[in-house]
PDB file of C-alpha atoms in Angstrom:
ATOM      1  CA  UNK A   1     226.032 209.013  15.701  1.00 37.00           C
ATOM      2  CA  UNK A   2     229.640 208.646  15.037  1.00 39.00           C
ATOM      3  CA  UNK A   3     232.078 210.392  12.588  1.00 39.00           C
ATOM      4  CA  UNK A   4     230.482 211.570   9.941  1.00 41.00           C
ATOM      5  CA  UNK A   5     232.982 213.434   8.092  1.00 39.00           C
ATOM      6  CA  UNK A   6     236.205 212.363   7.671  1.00 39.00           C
ATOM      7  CA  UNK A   7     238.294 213.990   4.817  1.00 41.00           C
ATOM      8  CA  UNK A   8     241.684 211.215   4.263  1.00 41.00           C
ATOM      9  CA  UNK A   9     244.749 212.703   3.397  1.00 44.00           C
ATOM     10  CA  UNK A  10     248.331 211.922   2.902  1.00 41.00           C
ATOM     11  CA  UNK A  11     250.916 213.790   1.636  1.00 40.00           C
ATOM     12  CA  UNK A  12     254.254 213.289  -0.305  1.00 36.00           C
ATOM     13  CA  UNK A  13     255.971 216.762  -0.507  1.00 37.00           C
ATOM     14  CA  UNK A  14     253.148 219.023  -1.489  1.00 41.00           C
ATOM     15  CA  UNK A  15     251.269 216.702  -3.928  1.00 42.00           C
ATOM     16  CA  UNK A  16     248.976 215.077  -1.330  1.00 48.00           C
ATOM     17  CA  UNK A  17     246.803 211.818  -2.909  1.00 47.00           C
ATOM     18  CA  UNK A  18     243.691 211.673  -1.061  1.00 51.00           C
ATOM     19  CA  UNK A  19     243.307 208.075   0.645  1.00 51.00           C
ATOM     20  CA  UNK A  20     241.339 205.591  -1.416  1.00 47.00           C
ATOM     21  CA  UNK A  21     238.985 203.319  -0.371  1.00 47.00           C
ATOM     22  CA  UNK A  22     238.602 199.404  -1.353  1.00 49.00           C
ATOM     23  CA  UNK A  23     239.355 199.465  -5.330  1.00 58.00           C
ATOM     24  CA  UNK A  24     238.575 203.187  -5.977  1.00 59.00           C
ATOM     25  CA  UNK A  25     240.867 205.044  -7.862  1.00 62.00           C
ATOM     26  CA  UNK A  26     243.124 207.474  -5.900  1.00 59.00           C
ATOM     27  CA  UNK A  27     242.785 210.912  -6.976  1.00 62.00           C
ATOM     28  CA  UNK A  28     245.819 213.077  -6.440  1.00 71.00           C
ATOM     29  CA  UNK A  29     245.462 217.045  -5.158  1.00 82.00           C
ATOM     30  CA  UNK A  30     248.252 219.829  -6.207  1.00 86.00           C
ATOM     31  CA  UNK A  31     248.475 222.003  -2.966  1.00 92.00           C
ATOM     32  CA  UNK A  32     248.354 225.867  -4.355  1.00 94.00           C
ATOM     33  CA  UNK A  33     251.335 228.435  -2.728  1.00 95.00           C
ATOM     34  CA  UNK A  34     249.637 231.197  -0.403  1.00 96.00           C
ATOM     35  CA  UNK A  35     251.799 234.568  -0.848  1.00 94.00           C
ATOM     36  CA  UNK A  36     251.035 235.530   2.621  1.00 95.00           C
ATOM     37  CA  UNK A  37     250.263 233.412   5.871  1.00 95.00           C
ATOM     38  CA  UNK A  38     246.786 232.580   6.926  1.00 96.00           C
ATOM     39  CA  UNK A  39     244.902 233.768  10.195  1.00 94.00           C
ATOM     40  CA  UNK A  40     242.209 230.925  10.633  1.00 96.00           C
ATOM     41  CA  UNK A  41     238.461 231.932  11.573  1.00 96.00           C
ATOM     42  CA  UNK A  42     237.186 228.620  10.029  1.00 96.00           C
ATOM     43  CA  UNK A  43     235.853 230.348   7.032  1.00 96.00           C
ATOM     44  CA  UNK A  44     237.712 230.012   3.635  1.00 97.00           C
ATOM     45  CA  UNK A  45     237.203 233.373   2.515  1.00 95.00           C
ATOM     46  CA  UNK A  46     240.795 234.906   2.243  1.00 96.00           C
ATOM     47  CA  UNK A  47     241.625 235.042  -1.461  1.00 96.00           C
ATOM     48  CA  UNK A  48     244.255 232.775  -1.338  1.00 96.00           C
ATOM     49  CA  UNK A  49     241.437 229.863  -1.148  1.00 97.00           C
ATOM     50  CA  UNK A  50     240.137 230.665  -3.944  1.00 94.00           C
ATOM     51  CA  UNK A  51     243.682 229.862  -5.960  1.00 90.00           C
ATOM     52  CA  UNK A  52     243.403 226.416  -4.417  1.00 94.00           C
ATOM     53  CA  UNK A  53     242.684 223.549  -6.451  1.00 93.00           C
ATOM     54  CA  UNK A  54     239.005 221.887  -4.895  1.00 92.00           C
ATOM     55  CA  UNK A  55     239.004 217.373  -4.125  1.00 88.00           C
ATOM     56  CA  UNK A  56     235.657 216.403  -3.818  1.00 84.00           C
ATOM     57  CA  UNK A  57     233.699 213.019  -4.480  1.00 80.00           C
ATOM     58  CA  UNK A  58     234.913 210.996  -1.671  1.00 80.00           C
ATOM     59  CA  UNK A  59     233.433 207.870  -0.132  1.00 78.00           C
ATOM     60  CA  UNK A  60     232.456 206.993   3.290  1.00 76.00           C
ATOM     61  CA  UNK A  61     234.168 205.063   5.286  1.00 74.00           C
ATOM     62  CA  UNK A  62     231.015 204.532   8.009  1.00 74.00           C
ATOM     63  CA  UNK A  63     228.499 203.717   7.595  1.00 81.00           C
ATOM     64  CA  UNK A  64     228.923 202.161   4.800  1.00 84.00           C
ATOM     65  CA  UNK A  65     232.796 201.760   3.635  1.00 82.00           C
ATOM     66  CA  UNK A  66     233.382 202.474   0.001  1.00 81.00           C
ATOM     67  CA  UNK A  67     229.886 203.881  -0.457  1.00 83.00           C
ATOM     68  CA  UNK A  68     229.750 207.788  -2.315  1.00 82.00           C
ATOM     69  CA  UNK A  69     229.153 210.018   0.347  1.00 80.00           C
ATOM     70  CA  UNK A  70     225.833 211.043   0.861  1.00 79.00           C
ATOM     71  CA  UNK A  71     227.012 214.778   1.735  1.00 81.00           C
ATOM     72  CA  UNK A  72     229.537 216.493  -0.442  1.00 85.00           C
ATOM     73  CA  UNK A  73     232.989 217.395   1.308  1.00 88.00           C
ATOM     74  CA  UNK A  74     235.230 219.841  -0.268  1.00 92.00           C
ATOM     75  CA  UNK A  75     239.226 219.905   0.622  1.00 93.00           C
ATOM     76  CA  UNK A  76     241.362 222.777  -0.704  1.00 95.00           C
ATOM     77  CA  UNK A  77     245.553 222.681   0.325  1.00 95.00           C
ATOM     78  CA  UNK A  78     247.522 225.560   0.449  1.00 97.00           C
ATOM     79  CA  UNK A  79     251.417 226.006   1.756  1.00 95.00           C
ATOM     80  CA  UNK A  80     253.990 228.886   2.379  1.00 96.00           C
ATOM     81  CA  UNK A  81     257.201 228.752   3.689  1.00 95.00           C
ATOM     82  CA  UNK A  82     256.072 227.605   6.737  1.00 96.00           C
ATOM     83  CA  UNK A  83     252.497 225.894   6.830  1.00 97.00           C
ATOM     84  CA  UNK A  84     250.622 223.786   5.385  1.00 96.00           C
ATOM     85  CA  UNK A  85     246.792 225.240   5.164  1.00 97.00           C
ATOM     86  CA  UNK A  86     244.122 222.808   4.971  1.00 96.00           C
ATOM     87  CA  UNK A  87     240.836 223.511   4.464  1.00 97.00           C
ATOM     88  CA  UNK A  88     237.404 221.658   3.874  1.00 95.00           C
ATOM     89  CA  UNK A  89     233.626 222.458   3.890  1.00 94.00           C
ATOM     90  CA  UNK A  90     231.414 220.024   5.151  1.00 90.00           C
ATOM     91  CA  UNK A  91     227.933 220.499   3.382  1.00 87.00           C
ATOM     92  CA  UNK A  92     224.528 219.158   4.967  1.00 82.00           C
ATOM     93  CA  UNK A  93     221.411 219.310   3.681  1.00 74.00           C
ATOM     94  CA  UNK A  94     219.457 222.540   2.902  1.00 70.00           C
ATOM     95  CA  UNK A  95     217.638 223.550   5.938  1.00 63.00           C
ATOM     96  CA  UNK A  96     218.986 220.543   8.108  1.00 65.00           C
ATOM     97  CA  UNK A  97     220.503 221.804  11.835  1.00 67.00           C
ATOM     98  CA  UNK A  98     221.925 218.433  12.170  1.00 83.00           C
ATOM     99  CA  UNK A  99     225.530 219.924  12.861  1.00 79.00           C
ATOM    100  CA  UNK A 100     226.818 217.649  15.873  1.00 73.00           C
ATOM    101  CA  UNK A 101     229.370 219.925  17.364  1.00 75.00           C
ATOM    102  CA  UNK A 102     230.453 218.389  20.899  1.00 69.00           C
ATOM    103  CA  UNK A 103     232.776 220.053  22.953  1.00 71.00           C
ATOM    104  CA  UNK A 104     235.383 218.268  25.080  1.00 72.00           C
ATOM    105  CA  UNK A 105     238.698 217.916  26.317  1.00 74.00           C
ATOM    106  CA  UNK A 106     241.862 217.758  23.535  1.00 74.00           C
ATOM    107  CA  UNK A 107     242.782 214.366  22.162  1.00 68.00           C
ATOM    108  CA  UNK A 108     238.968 213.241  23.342  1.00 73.00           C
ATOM    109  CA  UNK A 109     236.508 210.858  20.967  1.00 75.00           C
ATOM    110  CA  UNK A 110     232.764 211.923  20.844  1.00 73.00           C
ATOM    111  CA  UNK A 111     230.188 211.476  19.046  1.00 71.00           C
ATOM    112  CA  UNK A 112     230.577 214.801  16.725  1.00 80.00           C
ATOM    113  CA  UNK A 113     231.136 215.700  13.264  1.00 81.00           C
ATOM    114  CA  UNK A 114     234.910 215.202  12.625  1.00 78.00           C
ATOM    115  CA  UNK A 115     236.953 216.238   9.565  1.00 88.00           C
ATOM    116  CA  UNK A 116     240.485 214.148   9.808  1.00 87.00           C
ATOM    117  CA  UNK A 117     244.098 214.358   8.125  1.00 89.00           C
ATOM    118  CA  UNK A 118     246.512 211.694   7.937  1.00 88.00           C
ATOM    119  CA  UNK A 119     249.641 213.298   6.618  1.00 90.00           C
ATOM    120  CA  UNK A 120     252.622 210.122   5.513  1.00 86.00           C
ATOM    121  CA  UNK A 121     255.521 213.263   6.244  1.00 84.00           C
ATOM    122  CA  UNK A 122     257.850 210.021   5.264  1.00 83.00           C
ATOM    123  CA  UNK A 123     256.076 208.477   2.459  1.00 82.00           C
ATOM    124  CA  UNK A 124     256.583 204.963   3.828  1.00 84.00           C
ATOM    125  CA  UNK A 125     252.868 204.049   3.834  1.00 82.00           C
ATOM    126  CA  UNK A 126     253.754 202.925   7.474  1.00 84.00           C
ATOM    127  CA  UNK A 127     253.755 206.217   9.234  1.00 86.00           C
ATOM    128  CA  UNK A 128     252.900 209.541  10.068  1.00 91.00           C
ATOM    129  CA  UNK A 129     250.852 212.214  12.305  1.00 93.00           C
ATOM    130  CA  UNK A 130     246.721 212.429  12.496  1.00 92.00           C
ATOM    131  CA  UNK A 131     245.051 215.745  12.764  1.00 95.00           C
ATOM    132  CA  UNK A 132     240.854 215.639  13.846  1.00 91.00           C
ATOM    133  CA  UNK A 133     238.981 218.244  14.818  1.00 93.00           C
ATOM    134  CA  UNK A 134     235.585 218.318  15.260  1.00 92.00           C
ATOM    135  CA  UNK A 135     232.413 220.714  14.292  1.00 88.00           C
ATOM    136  CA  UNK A 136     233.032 222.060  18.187  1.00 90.00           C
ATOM    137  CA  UNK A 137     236.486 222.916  17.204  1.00 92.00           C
ATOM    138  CA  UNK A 138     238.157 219.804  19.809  1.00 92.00           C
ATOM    139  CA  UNK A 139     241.601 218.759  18.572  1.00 94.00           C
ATOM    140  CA  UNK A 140     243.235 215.424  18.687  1.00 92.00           C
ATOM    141  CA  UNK A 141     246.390 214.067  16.888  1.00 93.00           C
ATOM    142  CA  UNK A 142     248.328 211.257  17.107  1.00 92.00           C
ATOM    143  CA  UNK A 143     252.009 209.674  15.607  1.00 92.00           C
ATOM    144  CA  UNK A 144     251.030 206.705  13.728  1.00 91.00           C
ATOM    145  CA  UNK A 145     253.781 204.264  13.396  1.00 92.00           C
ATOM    146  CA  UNK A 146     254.136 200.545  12.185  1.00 89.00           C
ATOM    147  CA  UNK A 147     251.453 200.479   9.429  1.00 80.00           C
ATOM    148  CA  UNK A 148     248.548 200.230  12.034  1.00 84.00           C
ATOM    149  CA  UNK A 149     249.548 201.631  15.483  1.00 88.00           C
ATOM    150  CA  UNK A 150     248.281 205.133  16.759  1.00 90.00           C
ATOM    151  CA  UNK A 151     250.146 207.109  20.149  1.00 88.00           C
ATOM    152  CA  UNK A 152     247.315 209.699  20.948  1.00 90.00           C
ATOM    153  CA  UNK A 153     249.756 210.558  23.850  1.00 90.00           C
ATOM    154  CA  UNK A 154     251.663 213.102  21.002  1.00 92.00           C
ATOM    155  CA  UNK A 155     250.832 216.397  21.479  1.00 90.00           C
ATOM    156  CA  UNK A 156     251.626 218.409  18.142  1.00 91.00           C
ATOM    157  CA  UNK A 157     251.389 222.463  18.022  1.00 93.00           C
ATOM    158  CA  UNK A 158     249.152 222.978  15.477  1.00 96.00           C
ATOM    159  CA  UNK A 159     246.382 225.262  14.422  1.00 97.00           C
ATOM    160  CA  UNK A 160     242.306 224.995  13.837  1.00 97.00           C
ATOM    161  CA  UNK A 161     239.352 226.808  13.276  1.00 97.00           C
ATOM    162  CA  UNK A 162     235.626 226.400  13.058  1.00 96.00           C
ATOM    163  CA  UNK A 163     232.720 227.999  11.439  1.00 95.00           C
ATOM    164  CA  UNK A 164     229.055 226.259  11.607  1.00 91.00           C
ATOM    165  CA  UNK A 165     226.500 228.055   9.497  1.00 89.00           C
ATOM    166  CA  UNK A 166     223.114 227.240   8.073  1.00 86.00           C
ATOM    167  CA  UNK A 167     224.892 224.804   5.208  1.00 86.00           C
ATOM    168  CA  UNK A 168     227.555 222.763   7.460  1.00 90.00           C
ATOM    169  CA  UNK A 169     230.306 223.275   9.018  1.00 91.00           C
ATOM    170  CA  UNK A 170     233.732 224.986   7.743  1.00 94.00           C
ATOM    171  CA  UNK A 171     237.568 224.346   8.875  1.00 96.00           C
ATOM    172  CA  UNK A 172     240.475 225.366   8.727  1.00 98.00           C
ATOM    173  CA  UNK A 173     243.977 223.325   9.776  1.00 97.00           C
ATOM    174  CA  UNK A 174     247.206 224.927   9.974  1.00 97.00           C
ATOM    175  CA  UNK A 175     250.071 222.848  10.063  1.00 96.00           C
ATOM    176  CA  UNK A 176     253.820 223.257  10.465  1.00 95.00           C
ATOM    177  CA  UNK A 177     255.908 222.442   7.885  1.00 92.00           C
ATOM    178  CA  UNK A 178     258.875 221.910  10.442  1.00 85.00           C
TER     179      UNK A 178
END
């Protein structure tokens, strides 16, 4: 079992074009403003969510690359003055328990659910900062740099939260802007 959920993002100011995949088209995301900053508790229930704009039909990118997904992943943005908010809801299906929520040491790989944000703070297509966490609420990040190279030694203060209910899982990423 290896990542099953992986939501691809990069971002160019606050307009953040979700990653394609082979010759898909690349759908583009408006991040909404939130009047007031976010406590996370991995549930996207404050009423600023529901402002946000929703990204959905992605593809997989394993098992099978370019394939539609088999479970439907929902991304929302939000910003303020300080953060960006990302938020996603991983849906499995009905009745299923099949939540793999491993818990580890930070900056770890495992065999869990993951939901994943690659965020292109440049816009140079050749680098920028990762952002996992997984259905057990584990963080890693990493710089990326030089189009394909990834230091997992970078250690960014950032925020996440987790909810796992009878549907999926739920999270909640909260980024600084600085």
């Amino acid at each position: 079992m290896a990542r099953r959920w992986t939501g691809l993002l990069a971002a160019s100011a606050l307009t953040l074009r979700l990653a394609a995949v082979q010759d898909y088209p690349l759908p583009s995301l408006r991040a909404a403003r939130a009047d007031h900053e976010l406590k996370l508790d991995g549930r996207l229930d404050d009423p600023a969510w529901a402002a946000a704009p929703v990204a959905g039909a992605f593809r997989e990118t394993w098992p099978d690359y370019g394939a539609k997904a088999q479970r439907p992943t929902e991304v929302k943005v939000l910003y303020d003055d300080r953060y960006l908010y990302i938020g996603a809801r991983m849906i499995h299906a009905p009745g299923s328990r099949d939540v793999v929520r491993r818990v580890h040491r930070r900056d770890q790989d495992s065999s869990s659910d993951w939901f994943t944000v690659y965020l292109d703070s440049l816009h140079d297509h050749r680098s920028g900062y990762g952002f996992w966490v997984n259905a057990g609420g584990v963080q890693r990040d990493a710089a990326l740099y030089n189009d394909t190279g990834t230091d997992f030694s970078w250690d960014g203060v950032w925020e996440s939260a987790v909810h796992v209910d009878a549907d999926g899982w739920t999270c909640e990423l909260k980024i600084p802007l600085s």
